[in-house]
CSV table of C-alpha atoms in Angstrom, one decimal:
chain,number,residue,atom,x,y,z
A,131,UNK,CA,-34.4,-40.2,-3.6
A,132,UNK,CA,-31.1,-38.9,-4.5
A,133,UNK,CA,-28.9,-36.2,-3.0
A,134,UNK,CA,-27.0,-33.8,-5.5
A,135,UNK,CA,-22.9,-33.8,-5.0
A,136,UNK,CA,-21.9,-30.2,-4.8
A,137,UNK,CA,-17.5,-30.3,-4.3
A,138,UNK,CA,-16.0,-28.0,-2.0
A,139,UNK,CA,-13.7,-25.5,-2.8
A,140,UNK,CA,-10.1,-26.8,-2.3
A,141,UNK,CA,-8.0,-24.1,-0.6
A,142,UNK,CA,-5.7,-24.4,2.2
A,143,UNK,CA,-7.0,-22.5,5.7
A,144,UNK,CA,-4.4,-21.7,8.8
A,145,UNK,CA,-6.6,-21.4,11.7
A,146,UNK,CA,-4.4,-19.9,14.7
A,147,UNK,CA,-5.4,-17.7,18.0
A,148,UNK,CA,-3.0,-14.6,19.0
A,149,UNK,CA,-2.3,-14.4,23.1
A,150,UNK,CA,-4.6,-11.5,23.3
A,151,UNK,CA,-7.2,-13.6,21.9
A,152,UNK,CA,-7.0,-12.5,18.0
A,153,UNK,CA,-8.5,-15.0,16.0
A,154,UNK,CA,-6.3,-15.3,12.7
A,155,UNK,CA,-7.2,-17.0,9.6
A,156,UNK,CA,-4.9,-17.7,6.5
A,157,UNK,CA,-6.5,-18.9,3.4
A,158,UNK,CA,-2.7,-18.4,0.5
A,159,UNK,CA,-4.0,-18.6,-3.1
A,160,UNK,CA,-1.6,-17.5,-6.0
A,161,UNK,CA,-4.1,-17.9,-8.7
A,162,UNK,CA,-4.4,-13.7,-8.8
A,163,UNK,CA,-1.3,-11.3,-7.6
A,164,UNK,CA,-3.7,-9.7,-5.0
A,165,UNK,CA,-4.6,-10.3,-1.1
A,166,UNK,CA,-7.8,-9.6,0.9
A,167,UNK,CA,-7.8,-8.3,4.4
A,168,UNK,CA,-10.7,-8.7,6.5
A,169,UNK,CA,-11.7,-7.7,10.5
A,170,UNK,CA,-14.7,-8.9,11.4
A,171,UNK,CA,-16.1,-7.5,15.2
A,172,UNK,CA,-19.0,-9.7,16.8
A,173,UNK,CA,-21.1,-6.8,17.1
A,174,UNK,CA,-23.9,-5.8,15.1
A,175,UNK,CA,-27.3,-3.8,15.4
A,176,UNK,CA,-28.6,-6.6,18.3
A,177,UNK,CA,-26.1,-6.0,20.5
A,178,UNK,CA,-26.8,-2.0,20.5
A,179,UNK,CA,-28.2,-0.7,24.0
A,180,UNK,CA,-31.6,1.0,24.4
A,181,UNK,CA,-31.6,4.6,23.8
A,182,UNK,CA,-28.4,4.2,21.3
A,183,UNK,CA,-30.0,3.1,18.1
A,184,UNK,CA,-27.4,3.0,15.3
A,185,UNK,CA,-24.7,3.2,17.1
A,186,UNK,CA,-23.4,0.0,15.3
A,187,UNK,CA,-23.3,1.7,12.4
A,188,UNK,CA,-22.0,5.2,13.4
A,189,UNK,CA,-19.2,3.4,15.0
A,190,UNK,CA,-18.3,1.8,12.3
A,191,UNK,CA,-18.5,5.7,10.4
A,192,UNK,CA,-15.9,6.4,13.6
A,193,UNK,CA,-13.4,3.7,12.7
A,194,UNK,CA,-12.3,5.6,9.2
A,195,UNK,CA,-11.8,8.5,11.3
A,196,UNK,CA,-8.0,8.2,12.4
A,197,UNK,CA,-6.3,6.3,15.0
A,198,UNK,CA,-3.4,6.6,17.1
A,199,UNK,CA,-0.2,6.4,14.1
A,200,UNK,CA,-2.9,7.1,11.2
A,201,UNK,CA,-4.8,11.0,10.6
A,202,UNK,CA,-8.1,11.2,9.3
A,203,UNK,CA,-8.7,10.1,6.0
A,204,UNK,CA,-5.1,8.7,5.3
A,205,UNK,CA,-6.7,4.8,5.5
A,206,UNK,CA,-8.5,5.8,2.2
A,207,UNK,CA,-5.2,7.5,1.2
A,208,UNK,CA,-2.9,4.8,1.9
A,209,UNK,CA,-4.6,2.0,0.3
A,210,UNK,CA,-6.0,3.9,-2.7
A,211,UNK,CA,-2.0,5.0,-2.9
A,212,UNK,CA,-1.6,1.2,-3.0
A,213,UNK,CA,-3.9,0.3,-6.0
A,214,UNK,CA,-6.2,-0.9,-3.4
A,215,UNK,CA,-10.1,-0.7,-2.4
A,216,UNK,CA,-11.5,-0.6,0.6
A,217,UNK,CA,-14.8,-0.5,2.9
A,218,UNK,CA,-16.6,-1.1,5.9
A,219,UNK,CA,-20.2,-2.5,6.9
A,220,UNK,CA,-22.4,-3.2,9.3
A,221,UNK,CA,-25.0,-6.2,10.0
A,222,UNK,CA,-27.3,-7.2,12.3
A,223,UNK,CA,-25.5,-9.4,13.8
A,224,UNK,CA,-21.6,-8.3,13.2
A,225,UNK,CA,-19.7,-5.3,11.7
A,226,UNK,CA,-16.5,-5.7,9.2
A,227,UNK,CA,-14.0,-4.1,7.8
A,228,UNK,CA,-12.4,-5.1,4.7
A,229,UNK,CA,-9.4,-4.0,2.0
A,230,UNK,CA,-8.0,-5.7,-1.3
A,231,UNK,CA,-4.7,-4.8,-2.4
A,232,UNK,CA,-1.8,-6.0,-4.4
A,233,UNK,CA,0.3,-9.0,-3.1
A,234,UNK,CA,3.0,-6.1,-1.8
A,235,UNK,CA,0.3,-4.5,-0.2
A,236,UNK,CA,-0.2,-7.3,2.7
A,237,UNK,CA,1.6,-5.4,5.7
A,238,UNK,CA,-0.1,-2.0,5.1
A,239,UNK,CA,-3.8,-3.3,5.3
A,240,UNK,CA,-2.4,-5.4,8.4
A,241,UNK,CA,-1.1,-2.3,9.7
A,242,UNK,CA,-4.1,-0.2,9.4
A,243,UNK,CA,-6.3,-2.3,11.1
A,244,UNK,CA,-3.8,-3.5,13.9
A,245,UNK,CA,-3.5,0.4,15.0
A,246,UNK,CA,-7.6,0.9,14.5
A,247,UNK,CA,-7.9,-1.9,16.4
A,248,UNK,CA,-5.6,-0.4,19.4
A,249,UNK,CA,-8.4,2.6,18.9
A,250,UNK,CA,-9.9,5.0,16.8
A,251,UNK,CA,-9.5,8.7,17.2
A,252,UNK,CA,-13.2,9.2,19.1
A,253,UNK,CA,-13.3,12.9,19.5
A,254,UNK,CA,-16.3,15.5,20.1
A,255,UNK,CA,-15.5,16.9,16.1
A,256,UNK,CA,-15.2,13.5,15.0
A,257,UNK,CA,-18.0,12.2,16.5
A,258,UNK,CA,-20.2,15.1,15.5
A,259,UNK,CA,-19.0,15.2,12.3
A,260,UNK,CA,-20.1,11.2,11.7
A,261,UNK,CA,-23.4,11.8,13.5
A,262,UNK,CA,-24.2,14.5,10.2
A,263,UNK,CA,-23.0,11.9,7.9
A,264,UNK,CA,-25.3,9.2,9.2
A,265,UNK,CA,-28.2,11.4,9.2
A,266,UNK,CA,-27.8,12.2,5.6
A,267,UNK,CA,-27.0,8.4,5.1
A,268,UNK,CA,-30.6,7.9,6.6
A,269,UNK,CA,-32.1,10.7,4.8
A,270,UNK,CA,-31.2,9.4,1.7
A,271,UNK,CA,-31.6,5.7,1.8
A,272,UNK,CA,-34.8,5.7,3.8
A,273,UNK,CA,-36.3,8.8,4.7
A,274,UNK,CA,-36.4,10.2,1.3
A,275,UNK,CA,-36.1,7.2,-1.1
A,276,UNK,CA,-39.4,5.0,-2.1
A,277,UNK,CA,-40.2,2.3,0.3
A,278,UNK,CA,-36.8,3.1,2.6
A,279,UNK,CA,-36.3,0.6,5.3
A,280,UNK,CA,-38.9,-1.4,3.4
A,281,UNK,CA,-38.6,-4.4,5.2
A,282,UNK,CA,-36.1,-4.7,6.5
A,283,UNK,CA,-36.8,-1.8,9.0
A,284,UNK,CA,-40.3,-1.1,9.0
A,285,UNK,CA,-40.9,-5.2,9.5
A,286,UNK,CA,-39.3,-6.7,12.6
A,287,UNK,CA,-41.0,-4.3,14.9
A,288,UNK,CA,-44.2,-6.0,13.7
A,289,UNK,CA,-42.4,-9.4,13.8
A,290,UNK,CA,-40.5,-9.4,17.1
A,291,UNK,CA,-41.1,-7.8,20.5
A,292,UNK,CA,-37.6,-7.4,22.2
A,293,UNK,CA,-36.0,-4.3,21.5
A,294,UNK,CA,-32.7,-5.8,20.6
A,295,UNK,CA,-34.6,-7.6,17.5
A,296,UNK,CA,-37.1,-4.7,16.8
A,297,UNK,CA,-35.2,-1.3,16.1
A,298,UNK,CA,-34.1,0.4,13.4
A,299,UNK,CA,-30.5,-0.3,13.2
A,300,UNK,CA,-30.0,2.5,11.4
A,301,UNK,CA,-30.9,5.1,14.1
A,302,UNK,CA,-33.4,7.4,15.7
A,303,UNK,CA,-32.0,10.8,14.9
A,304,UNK,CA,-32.8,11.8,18.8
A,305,UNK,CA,-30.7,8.3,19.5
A,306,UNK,CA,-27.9,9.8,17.2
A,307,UNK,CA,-27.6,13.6,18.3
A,308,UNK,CA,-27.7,12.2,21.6
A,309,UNK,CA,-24.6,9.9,21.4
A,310,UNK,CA,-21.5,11.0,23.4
A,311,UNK,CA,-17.5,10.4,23.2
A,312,UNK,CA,-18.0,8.7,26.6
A,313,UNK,CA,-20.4,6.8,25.0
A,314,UNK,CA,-18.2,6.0,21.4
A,315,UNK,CA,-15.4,5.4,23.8
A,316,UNK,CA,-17.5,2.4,26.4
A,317,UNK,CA,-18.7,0.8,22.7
A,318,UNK,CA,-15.2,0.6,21.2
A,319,UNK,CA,-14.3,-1.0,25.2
A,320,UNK,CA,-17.0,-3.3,25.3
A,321,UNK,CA,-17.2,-4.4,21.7
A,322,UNK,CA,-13.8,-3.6,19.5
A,323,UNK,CA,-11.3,-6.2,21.6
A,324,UNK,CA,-9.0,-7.8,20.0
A,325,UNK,CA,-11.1,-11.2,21.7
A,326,UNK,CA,-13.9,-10.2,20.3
A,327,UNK,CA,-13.0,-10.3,16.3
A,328,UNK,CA,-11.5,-12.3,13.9
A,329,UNK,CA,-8.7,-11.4,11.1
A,330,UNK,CA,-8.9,-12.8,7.5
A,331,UNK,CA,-6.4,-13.1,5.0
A,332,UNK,CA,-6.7,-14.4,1.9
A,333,UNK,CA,-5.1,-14.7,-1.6
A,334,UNK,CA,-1.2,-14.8,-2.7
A,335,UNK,CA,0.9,-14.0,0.2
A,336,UNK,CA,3.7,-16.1,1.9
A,337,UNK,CA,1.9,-18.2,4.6
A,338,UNK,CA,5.5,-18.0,6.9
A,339,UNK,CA,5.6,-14.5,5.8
A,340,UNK,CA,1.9,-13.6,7.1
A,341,UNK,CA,2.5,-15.0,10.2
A,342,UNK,CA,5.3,-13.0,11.4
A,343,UNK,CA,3.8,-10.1,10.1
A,344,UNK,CA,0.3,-10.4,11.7
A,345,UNK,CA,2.6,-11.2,15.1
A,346,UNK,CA,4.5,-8.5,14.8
A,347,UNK,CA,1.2,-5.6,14.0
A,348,UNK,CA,-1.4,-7.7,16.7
A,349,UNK,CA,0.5,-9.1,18.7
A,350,UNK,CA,1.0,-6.2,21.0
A,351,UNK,CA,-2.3,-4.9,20.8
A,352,UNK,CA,-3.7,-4.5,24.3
A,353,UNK,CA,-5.6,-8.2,25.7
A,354,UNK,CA,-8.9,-7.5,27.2
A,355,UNK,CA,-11.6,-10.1,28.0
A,356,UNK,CA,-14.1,-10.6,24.9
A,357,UNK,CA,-18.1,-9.2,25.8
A,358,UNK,CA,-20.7,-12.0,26.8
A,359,UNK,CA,-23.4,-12.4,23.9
A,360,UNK,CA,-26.5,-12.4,25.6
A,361,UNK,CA,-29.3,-14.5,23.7
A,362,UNK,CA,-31.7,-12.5,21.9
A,363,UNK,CA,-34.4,-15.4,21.6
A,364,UNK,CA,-38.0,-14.6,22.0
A,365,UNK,CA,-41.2,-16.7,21.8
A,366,UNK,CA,-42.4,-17.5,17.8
A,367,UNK,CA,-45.7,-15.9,16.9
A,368,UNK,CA,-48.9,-18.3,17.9
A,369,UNK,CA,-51.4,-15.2,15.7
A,370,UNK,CA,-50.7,-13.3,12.4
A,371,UNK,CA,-49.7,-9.9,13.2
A,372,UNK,CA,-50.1,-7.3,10.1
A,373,UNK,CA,-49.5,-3.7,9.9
A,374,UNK,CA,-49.9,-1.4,7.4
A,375,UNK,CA,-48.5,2.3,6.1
A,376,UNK,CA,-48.5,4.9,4.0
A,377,UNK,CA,-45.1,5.6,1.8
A,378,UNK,CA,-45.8,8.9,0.0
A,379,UNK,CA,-42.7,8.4,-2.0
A,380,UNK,CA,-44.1,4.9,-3.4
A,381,UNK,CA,-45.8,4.8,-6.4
A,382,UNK,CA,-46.9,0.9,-6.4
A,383,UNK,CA,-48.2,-0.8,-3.3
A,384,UNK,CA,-45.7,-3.6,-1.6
A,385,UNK,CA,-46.3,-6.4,1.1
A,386,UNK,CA,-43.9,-8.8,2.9
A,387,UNK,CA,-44.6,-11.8,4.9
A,388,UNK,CA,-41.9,-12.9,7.1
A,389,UNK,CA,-41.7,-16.4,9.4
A,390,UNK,CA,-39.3,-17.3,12.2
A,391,UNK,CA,-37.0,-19.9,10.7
A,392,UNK,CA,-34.8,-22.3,12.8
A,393,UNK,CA,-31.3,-20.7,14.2
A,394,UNK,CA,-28.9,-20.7,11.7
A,395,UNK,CA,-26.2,-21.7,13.9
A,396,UNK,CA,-27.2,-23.9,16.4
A,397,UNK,CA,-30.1,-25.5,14.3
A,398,UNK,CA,-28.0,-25.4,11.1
A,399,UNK,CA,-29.8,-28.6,9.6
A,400,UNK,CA,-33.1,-27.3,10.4
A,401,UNK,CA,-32.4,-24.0,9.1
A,402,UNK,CA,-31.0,-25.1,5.4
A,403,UNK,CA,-34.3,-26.3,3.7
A,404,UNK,CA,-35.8,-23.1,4.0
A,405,UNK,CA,-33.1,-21.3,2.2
A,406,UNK,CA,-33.2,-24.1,-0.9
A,407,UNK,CA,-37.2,-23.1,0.0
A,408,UNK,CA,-36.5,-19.7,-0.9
A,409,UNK,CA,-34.3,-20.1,-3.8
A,410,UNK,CA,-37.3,-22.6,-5.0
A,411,UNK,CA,-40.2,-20.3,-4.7
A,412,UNK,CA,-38.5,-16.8,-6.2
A,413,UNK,CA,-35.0,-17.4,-8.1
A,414,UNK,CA,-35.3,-17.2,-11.4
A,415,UNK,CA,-38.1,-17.3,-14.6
A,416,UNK,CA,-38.8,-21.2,-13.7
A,417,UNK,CA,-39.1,-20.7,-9.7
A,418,UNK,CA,-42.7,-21.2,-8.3
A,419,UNK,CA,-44.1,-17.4,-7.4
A,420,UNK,CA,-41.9,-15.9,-10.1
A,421,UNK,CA,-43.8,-18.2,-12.7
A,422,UNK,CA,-47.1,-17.8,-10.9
A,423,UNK,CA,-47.7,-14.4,-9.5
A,424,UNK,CA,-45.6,-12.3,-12.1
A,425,UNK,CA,-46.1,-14.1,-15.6
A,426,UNK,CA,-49.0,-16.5,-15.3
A,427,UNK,CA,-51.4,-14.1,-12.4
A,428,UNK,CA,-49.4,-10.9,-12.9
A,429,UNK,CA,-50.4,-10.0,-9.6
A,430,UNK,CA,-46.9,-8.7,-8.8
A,431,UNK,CA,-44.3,-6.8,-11.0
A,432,UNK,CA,-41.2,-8.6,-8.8
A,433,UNK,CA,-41.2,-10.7,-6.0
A,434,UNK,CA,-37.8,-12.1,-3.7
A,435,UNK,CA,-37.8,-15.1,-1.3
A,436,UNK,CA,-34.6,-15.2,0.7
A,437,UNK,CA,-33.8,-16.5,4.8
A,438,UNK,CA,-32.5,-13.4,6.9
A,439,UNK,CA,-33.0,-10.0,6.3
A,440,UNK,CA,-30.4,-9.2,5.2
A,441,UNK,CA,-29.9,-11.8,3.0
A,442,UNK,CA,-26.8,-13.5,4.2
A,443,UNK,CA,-28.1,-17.0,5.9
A,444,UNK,CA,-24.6,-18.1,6.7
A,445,UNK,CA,-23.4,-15.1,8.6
A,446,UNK,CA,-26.3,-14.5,10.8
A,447,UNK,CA,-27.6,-16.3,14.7
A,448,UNK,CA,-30.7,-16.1,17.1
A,449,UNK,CA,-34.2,-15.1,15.7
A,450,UNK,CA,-34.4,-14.5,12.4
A,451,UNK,CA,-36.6,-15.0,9.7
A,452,UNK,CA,-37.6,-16.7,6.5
A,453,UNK,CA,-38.6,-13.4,4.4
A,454,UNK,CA,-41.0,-13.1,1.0
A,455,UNK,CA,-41.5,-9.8,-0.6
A,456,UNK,CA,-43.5,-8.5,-3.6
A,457,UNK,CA,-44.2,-5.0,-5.3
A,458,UNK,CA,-47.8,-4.6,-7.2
A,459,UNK,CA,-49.7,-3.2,-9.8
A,460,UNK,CA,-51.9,-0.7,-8.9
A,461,UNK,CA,-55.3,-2.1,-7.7
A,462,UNK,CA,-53.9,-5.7,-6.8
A,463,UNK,CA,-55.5,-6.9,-3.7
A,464,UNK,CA,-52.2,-7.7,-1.1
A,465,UNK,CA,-54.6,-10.4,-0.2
A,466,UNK,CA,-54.7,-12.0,-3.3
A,467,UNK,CA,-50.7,-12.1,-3.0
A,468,UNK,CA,-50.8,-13.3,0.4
A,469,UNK,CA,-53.8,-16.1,-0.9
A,470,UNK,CA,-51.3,-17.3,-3.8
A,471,UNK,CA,-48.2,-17.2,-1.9
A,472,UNK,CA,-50.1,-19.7,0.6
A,473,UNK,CA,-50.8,-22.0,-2.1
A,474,UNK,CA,-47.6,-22.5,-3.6
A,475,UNK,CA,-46.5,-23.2,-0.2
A,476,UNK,CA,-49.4,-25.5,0.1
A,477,UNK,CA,-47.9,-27.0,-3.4
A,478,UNK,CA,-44.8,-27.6,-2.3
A,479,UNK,CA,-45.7,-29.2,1.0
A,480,UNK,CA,-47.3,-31.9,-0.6
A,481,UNK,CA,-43.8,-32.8,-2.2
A,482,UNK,CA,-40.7,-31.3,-4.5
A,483,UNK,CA,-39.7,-33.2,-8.0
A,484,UNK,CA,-36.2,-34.3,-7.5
A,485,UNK,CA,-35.2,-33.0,-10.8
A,486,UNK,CA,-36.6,-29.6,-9.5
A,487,UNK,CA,-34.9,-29.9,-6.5
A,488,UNK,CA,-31.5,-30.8,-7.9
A,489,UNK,CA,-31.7,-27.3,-9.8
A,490,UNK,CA,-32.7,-25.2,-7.2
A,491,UNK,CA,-29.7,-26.5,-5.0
A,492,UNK,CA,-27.2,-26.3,-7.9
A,493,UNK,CA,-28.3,-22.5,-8.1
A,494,UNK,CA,-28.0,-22.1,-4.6
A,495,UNK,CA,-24.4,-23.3,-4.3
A,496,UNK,CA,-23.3,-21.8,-7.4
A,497,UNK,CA,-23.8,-18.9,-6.1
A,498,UNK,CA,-21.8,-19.6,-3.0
A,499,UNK,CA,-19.6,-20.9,-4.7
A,500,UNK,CA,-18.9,-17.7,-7.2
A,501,UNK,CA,-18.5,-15.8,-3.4
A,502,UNK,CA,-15.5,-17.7,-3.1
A,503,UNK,CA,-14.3,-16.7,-6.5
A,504,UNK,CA,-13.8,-13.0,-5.1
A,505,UNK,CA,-10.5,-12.9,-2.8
A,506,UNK,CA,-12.4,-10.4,-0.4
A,507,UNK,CA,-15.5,-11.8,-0.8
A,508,UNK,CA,-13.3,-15.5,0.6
A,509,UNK,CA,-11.6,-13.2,2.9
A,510,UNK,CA,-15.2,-12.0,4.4
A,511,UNK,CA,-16.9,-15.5,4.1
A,512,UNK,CA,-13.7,-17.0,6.0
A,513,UNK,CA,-14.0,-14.5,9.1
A,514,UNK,CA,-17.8,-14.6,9.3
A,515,UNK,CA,-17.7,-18.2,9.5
A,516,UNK,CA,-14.9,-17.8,12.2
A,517,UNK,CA,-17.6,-15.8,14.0
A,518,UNK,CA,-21.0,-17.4,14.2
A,519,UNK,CA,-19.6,-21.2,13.6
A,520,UNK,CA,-16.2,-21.4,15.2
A,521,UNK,CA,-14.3,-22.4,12.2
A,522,UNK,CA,-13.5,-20.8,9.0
A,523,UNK,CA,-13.2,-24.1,7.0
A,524,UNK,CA,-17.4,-24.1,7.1
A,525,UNK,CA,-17.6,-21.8,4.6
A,526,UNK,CA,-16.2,-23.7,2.7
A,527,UNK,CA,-19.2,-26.8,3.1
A,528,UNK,CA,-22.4,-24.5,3.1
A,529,UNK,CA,-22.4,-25.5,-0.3
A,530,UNK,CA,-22.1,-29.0,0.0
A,531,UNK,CA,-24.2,-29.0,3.1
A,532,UNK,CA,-27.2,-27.6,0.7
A,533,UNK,CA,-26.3,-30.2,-2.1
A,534,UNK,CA,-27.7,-32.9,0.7
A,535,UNK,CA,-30.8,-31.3,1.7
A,536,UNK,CA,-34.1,-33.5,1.2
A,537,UNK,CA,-37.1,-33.0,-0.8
A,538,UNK,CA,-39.3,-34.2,2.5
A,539,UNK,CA,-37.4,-31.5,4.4
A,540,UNK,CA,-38.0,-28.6,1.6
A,541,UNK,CA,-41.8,-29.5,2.1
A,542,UNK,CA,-41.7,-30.0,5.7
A,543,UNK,CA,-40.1,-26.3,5.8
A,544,UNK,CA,-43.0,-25.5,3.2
A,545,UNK,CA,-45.8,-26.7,5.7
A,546,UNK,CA,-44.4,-24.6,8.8
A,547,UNK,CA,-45.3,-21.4,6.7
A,548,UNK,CA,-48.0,-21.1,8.2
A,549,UNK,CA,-50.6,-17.8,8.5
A,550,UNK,CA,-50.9,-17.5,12.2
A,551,UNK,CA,-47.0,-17.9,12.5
A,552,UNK,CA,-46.0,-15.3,10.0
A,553,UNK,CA,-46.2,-11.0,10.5
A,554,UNK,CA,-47.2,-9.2,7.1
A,555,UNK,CA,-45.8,-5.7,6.1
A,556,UNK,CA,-47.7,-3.4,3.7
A,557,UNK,CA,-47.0,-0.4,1.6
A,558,UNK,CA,-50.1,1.1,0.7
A,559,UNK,CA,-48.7,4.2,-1.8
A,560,UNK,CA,-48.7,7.7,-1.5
A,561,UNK,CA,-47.4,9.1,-4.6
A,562,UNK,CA,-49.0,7.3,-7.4
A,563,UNK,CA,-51.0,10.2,-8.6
């Protein structure tokens, strides 16, 4: 057997905690004359309550809407001023908030977030006003747009039974129209401490330099106690669940299969052979359902393997999900799909070729590796890693850690893929006449 050798990236990280409980994270890196700023909140779609779906998401609509020294607007203003870029996003599992800038432009992204982070401006025209704006925002990426939500939406109702893994996370519009400033104003308490997030900074800045400033724009921002995480962990299926439904927007039918998949924080070694699995089964011409069911069966016009829904197994905890996906010509049978997809599974249980193996992980951490390239996409990977492991510096060995993963393991995650553990997801197409 042999184990491929993937390096690590070599940059220096300054790990240090602020006395209202701030994590800070320093990563200094004068290869390009820019910085990245990065606030990441542990709060995503899971921690929304019942009755308030989306809210994640509108509040982080409501944090770009003023606070106490900066009007509406003037964040987009003052970095765009700066020759910067800037954005915000939400996940299941956290929300961030991120700006690149020019070296000079280190204490103006610090300041921006510090004073959001003190509180945004939650008023009833500003709330209303973001509540319209995530409508449309649904309107247009789901309600109105070929196989919206498809999966990641329309699939862990079917896969999970707790609310808190089973809604839309975008929002019910009754959910939306319903929200309250009382209510914007108990989620920014609950969930928008200064305990409860962690700043990343990263690219060429001064490290003595960063630290006084990110003392003297956090430091005074008010203490209060970080929110309890309850677990979100539900029983695995012991039956196949499958649902179907009609997308009259979609002009080819669809299906998705999804499996629960060890936690990918406190099972980390589990849960890393199933995203080499993925990479192995759908990246690229060469990988196995690729090769099988679009060029050999042609049973599929694309198909994606990938762990989480969202794509990002590294920043992600609690139930989630090992996830294949495929789009079909008309008149393809989804359970000839389903039939082949269980085969190459099958295949791959029975055992990986080293040489095989060794490509798929080199592909894998490439690609983590090229994240780190990106001096917001390090700033990001640094805080998110902060979050969900407790230490920034394992972003930096994901990529190692998948350069040491097993062929026996990669077929042992094969053989768990099993047909009475997994919920299936089809599009059946409305608009192909």
């Amino acid at each position: 057997m042999t184990v491929a050798t993937i390096p690590a990236p070599a940059f220096a990280i300054e790990r240090f905690r602020l006395a209202n409980g701030l994590r800070v994270v320093l990563a200094p890196d004068p290869g390009a004359p820019v910085v990245g700023v990065a606030v990441v909140y542990d709060v995503g779609m899971r921690s929304e309550p019942e009755g308030r779906t989306g809210f994640a998401h509108l509040f982080e609509h409501m944090m770009f809407q003023g606070s106490h020294n900066v009007g509406k607007a003037e964040h987009m203003r003052h970095v765009q001023s700066a020759g910067g870029t800037f954005n915000g996003s939400t996940h299941i599992d956290y929300t961030d908030y991120f700006n690149l800038l020019p070296s000079n432009g280190l204490e103006l992204a610090l300041f921006l977030e510090a004073d959001r982070m003190r509180g945004p401006a939650i008023t009833e025209e500003n709330l209303a006003n973001q509540v319209s704006v995530v409508k449309e925002e649904i309107r247009v990426n789901v309600l109105n747009r070929p196989y919206g939500g498809f999966p990641w939406i329309k699939l862990p109702p079917v896969m999970f039974d707790t609310f808190a893994n089973s809604h839309d996370g975008y929002g019910s519009f009754v959910d939306l129209d319903a929200a309250t400033v009382d209510d914007a104003r108990s989620f920014f308490d609950a969930y928008y401490p200064a305990s409860n997030a962690v700043l990343s900074v990263a690219g060429d800045f001064d490290l003595e330099q960063a630290r006084e400033l990110v003392e003297r724009h956090f430091g005074n921002v008010e203490a209060r106690p970080a929110p309890v995480h309850p677990s979100f962990d539900e029983p695995d299926l012991s039956a196949e669940r499958r649902v179907s439904y009609v997308d009259e927007r979609a002009t080819l039918p669809a299906v998705a299969a999804a499996w629960r998949v060890p936690d990918p924080v406190t099972e980390l070694d589990a849960f890393l052979p199933y995203v080499v699995l993925g990479e192995l089964l759908t990246d690229g011409d060469a990988s196995r359902l690729v090769e099988r069911l679009v060029h050999a069966d042609r049973s599929a016009t694309a198909v994606a393997a990938h762990c989480t829904f969202m794509a990002e197994p590294f920043a992600s905890r609690g139930p989630t999900v090992m996830l294949v996906q495929a789009f079909l010509p008309p008149g393809t049978a989804v359970e000839a799909v389903l039939g082949t997809v269980d085969e190459e599974l099958a295949r791959v249980a029975e055992g990986v070729d080293e040489d095989e193996l060794d490509r798929v992980k080199a592909r894998v951490a490439a690609q983590l590796l090229r994240g780190d390239d990106s001096v917001m996409g390090r700033s990001r990977r640094l805080a998110t890693a902060e979050i969900f492991h407790g230490d920034a510096a394992m972003s930096t060995r994901f990529a190692g850690l998948l350069g040491e993963v097993t062929a026996e393991s990669v077929a042992q995650a094969a053989a768990a893929l099993t047909p009475r553990r997994r919920a299936v997801l089809e599009v059946v197409p409305g608009g192909a006449q």
